Coordinates of C-alpha atoms and ligand atoms in Angstrom, one line a residue:
M139 CA 22.3 -9.4 162.8
N140 CA 20.6 -12.5 161.5
I141 CA 18.5 -13.6 158.2
L142 CA 15.5 -15.3 160.5
D143 CA 15.1 -11.8 162.2
I144 CA 15.0 -9.7 158.8
I145 CA 12.6 -12.5 157.2
A146 CA 10.3 -12.1 160.8
K147 CA 10.4 -8.3 160.5
K148 CA 9.3 -8.0 156.9
R149 CA 6.8 -11.3 157.6
D150 CA 5.1 -8.5 160.0
K151 CA 5.0 -5.7 157.7
K152 CA 7.9 -3.5 159.1
E153 CA 10.5 -1.3 157.3
L154 CA 13.9 -3.0 156.7
T155 CA 17.1 -0.8 157.1
K156 CA 19.5 0.0 154.5
E157 CA 21.6 -2.3 156.4
E158 CA 19.4 -5.4 156.9
I159 CA 18.9 -5.5 153.5
E160 CA 22.7 -5.1 152.7
Y161 CA 23.4 -8.0 155.1
F162 CA 20.7 -10.0 153.1
I163 CA 22.5 -9.5 149.4
T164 CA 25.6 -9.7 150.5
N165 CA 25.5 -13.0 152.3
Y166 CA 22.8 -14.4 149.8
T167 CA 25.1 -14.0 146.7
K168 CA 28.3 -15.2 148.7
G169 CA 25.8 -18.4 149.7
E170 CA 25.9 -18.0 153.1
I171 CA 22.4 -17.7 153.3
S172 CA 20.5 -21.2 151.6
D173 CA 17.6 -20.5 149.0
Y174 CA 14.7 -21.5 151.2
Q175 CA 15.4 -18.7 153.5
A176 CA 15.7 -16.0 150.4
A177 CA 12.6 -17.3 149.1
A178 CA 11.3 -16.8 152.8
L179 CA 12.3 -13.5 152.3
I180 CA 11.2 -12.9 149.0
M181 CA 7.6 -13.8 149.3
A182 CA 7.4 -11.6 152.5
I183 CA 8.5 -8.9 150.3
Y184 CA 6.3 -10.1 147.7
I185 CA 3.0 -10.1 149.9
N186 CA 3.8 -7.1 151.9
G187 CA 5.6 -4.7 149.5
M188 CA 8.5 -2.2 150.4
N189 CA 8.5 1.2 150.6
E190 CA 10.1 3.9 148.1
E191 CA 13.4 3.6 150.5
E192 CA 13.6 -0.3 150.4
T193 CA 13.3 -0.5 147.0
K194 CA 16.3 2.2 146.6
N195 CA 18.2 0.5 149.2
L196 CA 17.4 -2.6 147.6
T197 CA 18.4 -1.6 143.9
L198 CA 21.7 -0.4 145.3
A199 CA 22.8 -3.0 146.9
M200 CA 21.9 -5.3 144.0
A201 CA 23.9 -3.2 141.3
Y202 CA 26.9 -3.3 144.0
S203 CA 27.1 -7.1 144.5
G204 CA 29.4 -7.5 142.1
K205 CA 31.5 -5.4 139.8
T206 CA 30.1 -2.2 138.0
L207 CA 31.3 -1.3 134.4
D208 CA 32.7 2.3 133.6
L209 CA 32.0 2.6 130.0
S210 CA 32.9 6.5 129.7
D211 CA 36.1 5.9 128.0
I212 CA 34.0 4.1 125.2
S213 CA 31.7 6.9 124.3
E214 CA 30.2 9.8 126.5
T215 CA 26.6 8.2 125.8
I216 CA 26.0 4.5 126.4
I217 CA 22.6 3.3 125.4
D218 CA 20.3 0.4 127.2
K219 CA 16.7 -0.3 127.0
H220 CA 14.6 -3.0 129.0
S221 CA 11.1 -4.4 129.2
S222 CA 9.7 -5.6 132.2
G223 CA 8.7 -8.6 130.4
G224 CA 5.6 -9.6 127.7
I225 CA 4.5 -12.6 125.6
G226 CA 6.1 -12.8 121.8
D227 CA 8.5 -9.6 122.5
K228 CA 11.1 -9.4 120.2
V229 CA 11.5 -6.0 120.1
T230 CA 15.4 -5.8 122.2
L231 CA 16.5 -8.7 119.4
I232 CA 15.2 -5.9 116.6
L233 CA 15.9 -2.4 117.9
M234 CA 19.4 -2.9 119.4
P235 CA 21.6 -3.7 116.4
L236 CA 18.9 -0.8 115.0
V237 CA 19.8 1.6 116.9
A238 CA 23.7 0.4 117.0
S239 CA 23.5 0.9 112.9
F240 CA 23.7 4.3 113.5
G241 CA 26.7 4.5 115.9
I242 CA 25.2 5.1 119.3
P243 CA 26.9 2.5 121.6
V244 CA 24.6 -0.1 123.0
A245 CA 25.5 -2.3 125.9
K246 CA 22.7 -4.6 127.0
M247 CA 22.7 -6.9 129.9
S248 CA 19.5 -9.1 129.3
G249 CA 17.5 -11.9 131.1
R250 CA 16.1 -15.1 131.1
G251 CA 11.9 -15.9 130.6
L252 CA 10.5 -14.9 133.9
G253 CA 6.8 -16.4 134.8
I254 CA 5.0 -16.4 131.9
T255 CA 7.1 -13.5 129.8
G256 CA 9.7 -14.7 127.4
G257 CA 13.4 -13.6 128.1
T258 CA 16.1 -12.4 125.4
I259 CA 18.9 -14.5 126.7
D260 CA 16.9 -18.0 126.0
K261 CA 16.0 -16.4 122.2
L262 CA 19.7 -15.3 121.7
E263 CA 20.7 -18.8 122.8
S264 CA 18.4 -20.5 120.2
I265 CA 20.8 -19.5 117.7
P266 CA 23.3 -22.2 118.0
G267 CA 26.7 -21.2 119.5
Y268 CA 25.8 -17.7 120.4
R269 CA 27.5 -16.8 123.7
T270 CA 25.7 -14.8 126.5
D271 CA 27.9 -15.3 128.9
L272 CA 30.8 -13.3 127.6
S273 CA 33.3 -12.0 130.4
L274 CA 33.3 -8.1 130.9
D275 CA 36.2 -7.7 129.3
E276 CA 34.9 -9.2 126.3
F277 CA 31.6 -7.2 126.4
K278 CA 33.4 -3.9 126.5
K279 CA 35.6 -4.9 123.7
N280 CA 32.8 -5.9 121.4
I281 CA 31.3 -2.6 122.3
K282 CA 34.5 -0.7 121.3
E283 CA 34.5 -2.7 118.1
I284 CA 31.3 -2.9 116.7
G285 CA 29.4 -1.1 119.0
I286 CA 27.1 -3.7 120.4
S287 CA 26.9 -6.4 122.5
L288 CA 23.9 -8.5 124.1
I289 CA 24.8 -10.5 127.1
G290 CA 23.2 -12.2 129.9
Q291 CA 23.5 -11.5 133.7
T292 CA 27.1 -12.5 135.1
E293 CA 28.5 -14.1 138.1
N294 CA 30.3 -10.4 138.5
L295 CA 27.6 -7.7 136.8
A296 CA 24.9 -7.7 139.4
P297 CA 24.9 -11.0 140.5
A298 CA 22.6 -10.9 143.4
D299 CA 20.1 -10.2 140.9
K300 CA 20.7 -13.5 138.7
K301 CA 20.1 -15.5 142.0
I302 CA 17.4 -13.8 143.1
Y303 CA 15.4 -13.7 139.5
A304 CA 16.1 -17.4 139.1
L305 CA 14.4 -18.0 142.7
R306 CA 11.3 -16.1 142.0
D307 CA 10.9 -17.9 138.8
T308 CA 10.3 -20.9 141.1
I309 CA 8.5 -19.6 143.6
S310 CA 5.8 -17.3 141.8
C311 CA 7.2 -13.9 142.9
T312 CA 7.3 -12.1 139.7
E313 CA 4.5 -9.6 139.5
S314 CA 6.1 -7.0 142.5
I315 CA 6.8 -3.7 142.0
P316 CA 9.8 -3.6 144.3
L317 CA 11.1 -6.9 143.1
I318 CA 10.9 -5.8 139.4
A319 CA 12.3 -2.5 139.8
S320 CA 15.1 -3.9 141.8
S321 CA 15.6 -6.2 139.3
I322 CA 16.3 -4.0 136.2
M323 CA 17.5 -1.1 137.5
S324 CA 20.4 -3.2 139.3
K325 CA 21.2 -4.4 136.4
K326 CA 21.4 -0.9 134.5
I327 CA 23.8 0.5 136.8
A328 CA 26.0 -2.2 137.1
A329 CA 26.1 -2.5 133.1
G330 CA 27.4 1.1 132.8
A331 CA 24.8 2.8 130.4
N332 CA 23.8 6.1 131.0
K333 CA 21.0 6.8 129.1
L334 CA 17.9 4.2 129.3
V335 CA 14.6 3.1 127.5
L336 CA 12.4 1.3 129.7
E337 CA 9.2 -0.8 127.8
V338 CA 6.8 -0.8 130.8
T339 CA 4.8 -3.8 129.5
C340 CA 0.8 -3.4 130.7
G341 CA -1.8 -6.1 130.0
S342 CA -2.6 -9.8 130.6
G343 CA 0.6 -11.4 129.3
A344 CA 2.4 -8.5 131.7
F345 CA 3.7 -8.4 135.2
M346 CA 1.8 -5.4 135.6
K347 CA -2.0 -5.6 134.8
T348 CA -3.1 -2.3 134.8
K349 CA -2.0 1.2 133.6
E350 CA -2.2 2.3 136.7
E351 CA 0.1 -0.4 138.0
A352 CA 2.6 0.3 134.7
E353 CA 2.5 4.3 135.8
K354 CA 3.6 3.2 139.2
L355 CA 6.6 1.1 138.7
S356 CA 7.7 3.8 136.1
K357 CA 7.9 6.5 138.6
V358 CA 9.5 4.2 141.0
M359 CA 12.1 2.9 138.0
S360 CA 12.2 6.2 136.9
K361 CA 13.0 7.7 140.5
I362 CA 15.7 5.0 140.7
G363 CA 17.2 6.2 137.6
E364 CA 17.5 9.7 138.8
L365 CA 19.6 8.8 141.5
A366 CA 21.9 6.7 139.9
E367 CA 22.2 9.5 137.1
I368 CA 21.2 7.1 134.5
E369 CA 18.6 9.6 132.0
T370 CA 15.6 7.3 131.7
V371 CA 12.7 7.4 129.9
C372 CA 9.4 4.9 130.4
V373 CA 7.3 4.0 127.7
I374 CA 4.0 2.1 128.9
T375 CA 3.1 -0.3 126.1
N376 CA 0.4 -2.8 125.5
M377 CA 0.8 -6.7 126.4
E378 CA -3.2 -7.5 126.4
Q379 CA -2.1 -9.6 123.1
P380 CA 1.1 -11.2 122.4
I381 CA 3.5 -8.9 120.5
G382 CA 3.8 -9.6 116.3
K383 CA 2.9 -13.0 115.4
N384 CA 5.0 -15.6 117.0
I385 CA 6.0 -16.7 120.2
G386 CA 8.8 -19.1 120.9
N387 CA 12.5 -18.8 121.6
A388 CA 13.6 -19.6 117.1
L389 CA 10.4 -18.6 116.2
E390 CA 11.0 -15.1 117.7
V391 CA 14.3 -14.7 116.3
K392 CA 13.2 -15.6 112.6
E393 CA 10.5 -13.4 113.0
A394 CA 13.4 -10.5 114.8
L395 CA 15.5 -11.3 111.0
E396 CA 12.3 -10.5 108.6
A397 CA 11.8 -7.4 110.8
L398 CA 15.2 -6.2 110.1
N399 CA 14.8 -7.1 106.6
G400 CA 11.9 -4.3 106.2
K401 CA 9.1 -7.1 107.2
M402 CA 7.3 -6.0 110.5
E403 CA 4.3 -6.3 111.6
K404 CA 2.6 -3.5 112.5
D405 CA 2.3 -3.7 116.1
V406 CA 5.6 -4.7 116.5
E407 CA 6.7 -1.7 114.2
E408 CA 4.8 1.0 116.3
I409 CA 7.0 -0.2 119.5
V410 CA 10.7 0.1 117.6
L411 CA 10.0 3.3 116.3
T412 CA 8.4 4.4 119.4
L413 CA 11.1 3.3 121.7
G414 CA 13.5 3.7 118.8
A415 CA 12.4 7.6 118.5
Q416 CA 13.4 8.4 122.1
I417 CA 16.7 6.6 122.2
M418 CA 17.7 8.8 119.3
K419 CA 16.7 11.6 121.3
L420 CA 18.6 10.5 124.5
A421 CA 21.6 10.0 122.1
G422 CA 21.6 13.3 121.0
I423 CA 20.7 12.0 117.2
S424 CA 17.6 14.6 117.0
S425 CA 14.8 16.1 119.4
D426 CA 12.4 15.6 116.7
V427 CA 11.0 12.0 117.3
N428 CA 9.3 11.9 113.8
K429 CA 12.8 12.8 112.3
N430 CA 14.1 9.6 114.2
K431 CA 11.4 7.5 113.2
E432 CA 12.1 8.3 109.6
M433 CA 16.0 7.3 109.9
I434 CA 14.7 4.1 111.8
L435 CA 13.0 3.6 108.5
E436 CA 15.7 3.9 106.5
N437 CA 18.2 2.2 108.3
L438 CA 15.6 -0.9 108.3
K439 CA 15.1 -0.4 104.4
N440 CA 18.9 0.0 103.8
G441 CA 20.1 -3.4 105.5
K442 CA 22.3 -1.6 107.9
A443 CA 19.8 -3.0 111.4
Y444 CA 20.2 -6.4 109.6
D445 CA 23.9 -6.1 109.0
K446 CA 24.7 -5.1 112.3
F447 CA 22.4 -7.8 113.7
I448 CA 24.9 -10.4 111.7
E449 CA 27.3 -8.4 112.9
L450 CA 26.9 -9.4 116.5
V451 CA 25.6 -13.0 116.2
K452 CA 28.9 -13.1 114.2
K453 CA 30.6 -11.5 117.2
Q454 CA 29.1 -13.6 120.0
Y455 CA 30.3 -16.7 118.1
G456 CA 26.8 -17.8 116.7
D457 CA 26.0 -19.7 113.9
V458 CA 24.9 -17.3 110.9
E459 CA 24.5 -19.9 108.5
Y460 CA 21.6 -21.4 111.0
L461 CA 19.6 -17.8 110.8
K462 CA 19.4 -18.7 106.6
H463 CA 16.9 -21.5 107.4
I464 CA 15.2 -21.1 111.0
E465 CA 12.9 -23.8 110.7
N466 CA 9.3 -24.0 112.3
A467 CA 8.4 -26.3 115.3
K468 CA 8.6 -30.0 114.2
Y469 CA 5.0 -30.7 115.3
I470 CA 2.7 -28.4 114.2
I471 CA -1.3 -29.3 115.5
P472 CA -3.5 -26.6 113.0
V473 CA -6.6 -25.7 115.2
K474 CA -9.5 -25.2 112.8
T475 CA -12.6 -23.3 113.7
S476 CA -16.1 -24.6 112.2
K477 CA -17.3 -21.5 111.9
G478 CA -16.6 -18.2 109.6
G479 CA -15.1 -15.1 111.0
Y480 CA -12.2 -13.2 112.6
I481 CA -10.2 -13.9 115.8
E482 CA -10.8 -10.4 117.4
K483 CA -8.4 -10.8 120.6
L484 CA -5.5 -13.5 121.4
N485 CA -5.5 -13.6 125.4
A486 CA -1.7 -13.5 126.0
E487 CA -1.3 -14.6 129.1
S488 CA -2.8 -18.0 128.2
I489 CA -0.3 -17.9 124.9
G490 CA 2.9 -17.3 127.3
R491 CA 1.5 -20.4 129.4
A492 CA 1.4 -22.7 126.6
A493 CA 4.7 -21.2 125.6
L494 CA 5.6 -22.2 129.2
S495 CA 4.7 -26.0 129.1
L496 CA 6.2 -26.2 125.5
G497 CA 9.6 -25.5 127.5
A498 CA 10.1 -22.3 126.0
R499 CA 12.5 -21.6 128.9
Q500 CA 16.1 -22.4 130.6
N501 CA 15.9 -21.3 133.9
K502 CA 16.5 -23.1 137.5
K503 CA 14.1 -25.9 137.9
R504 CA 10.2 -25.0 138.4
R505 CA 9.1 -28.2 139.7
Ligands
URA774 N1 12.8 -7.9 133.8 C1 13.8 -8.1 134.7 O1 15.0 -7.6 134.4 N2 13.6 -8.1 135.7 C2 11.9 -8.2 136.3 O2 11.8 -8.7 137.3 C3 11.3 -8.7 135.1 C4 11.7 -7.8 133.7

């Protein structure tokens, strides 16, 4: 078997076998296939797609490209959440400490920004000292001790995703159902959670531009979840406009802190309550989603969710003092309108591009 034949096969719109997919993933992870050959294959997948069987095989090969975590000694229920990407999406920063504040164990491996979308890891790294690169032992220890850990992709867990994710970002191969589904689900399988809520974003600031595409991505990921015995719920969310009122790593951390202090923008609140209520249902707190929403609002009001966030930051070596005075950007240019009126709509995609050009990103070199 060799990579040239595999690239040619996908270029010519043919189906790849399980063995060919595994050959690519194993050898690319080991560094025995070059970035330019991997880029050619990823582009061929992007253009010609993958069927269900290929997508499943790609996901499993990526999930088992490194270690997988067994968290069953911590709890019967380990929760994870993932977003398919958006602009101003700080939901993870608010929702995961909130969930952990109910004693539901949270084990989350997040990504960096991809394409025009922001990444939770870039956001967390705007907190001085916060370590997203914990060892697997530290990750597990934190979940045991404080009920939550939020880390980035590691060299050990789904390392193939770490490499392919960074590569896709540099070659304009982000909006692809097989590539997104395998990227998200490989991380989830490797990280050991058994209950999963997926925020499938849809609109100009998301990879899935239409509801039909978002439904298709949801179906593919749910099917992989079923296969991996991860109870999966997908919620399609609107990404026509940025979420909340800030876009940019530190600013989004600041907004998340305000939200955890009970001052949350309405659109953010709707997503947090919807996803949170589903997570609590999966965790067996209550099957009544309205009751779950009330409980969530209570833990936002009584400060338990905020305290959990601070505990998490401390535990992962972040500077909690900094959180008290996150400053606005050094240069602020007010844009004034010459006419009176209301802003009816903000284009999420244009704002994402603007944030990207200002450097809201720490990935592999893009040019
Ligand atoms: N999030 C991921 O982890 N991967 C993608 O491809 C898109 C969003």
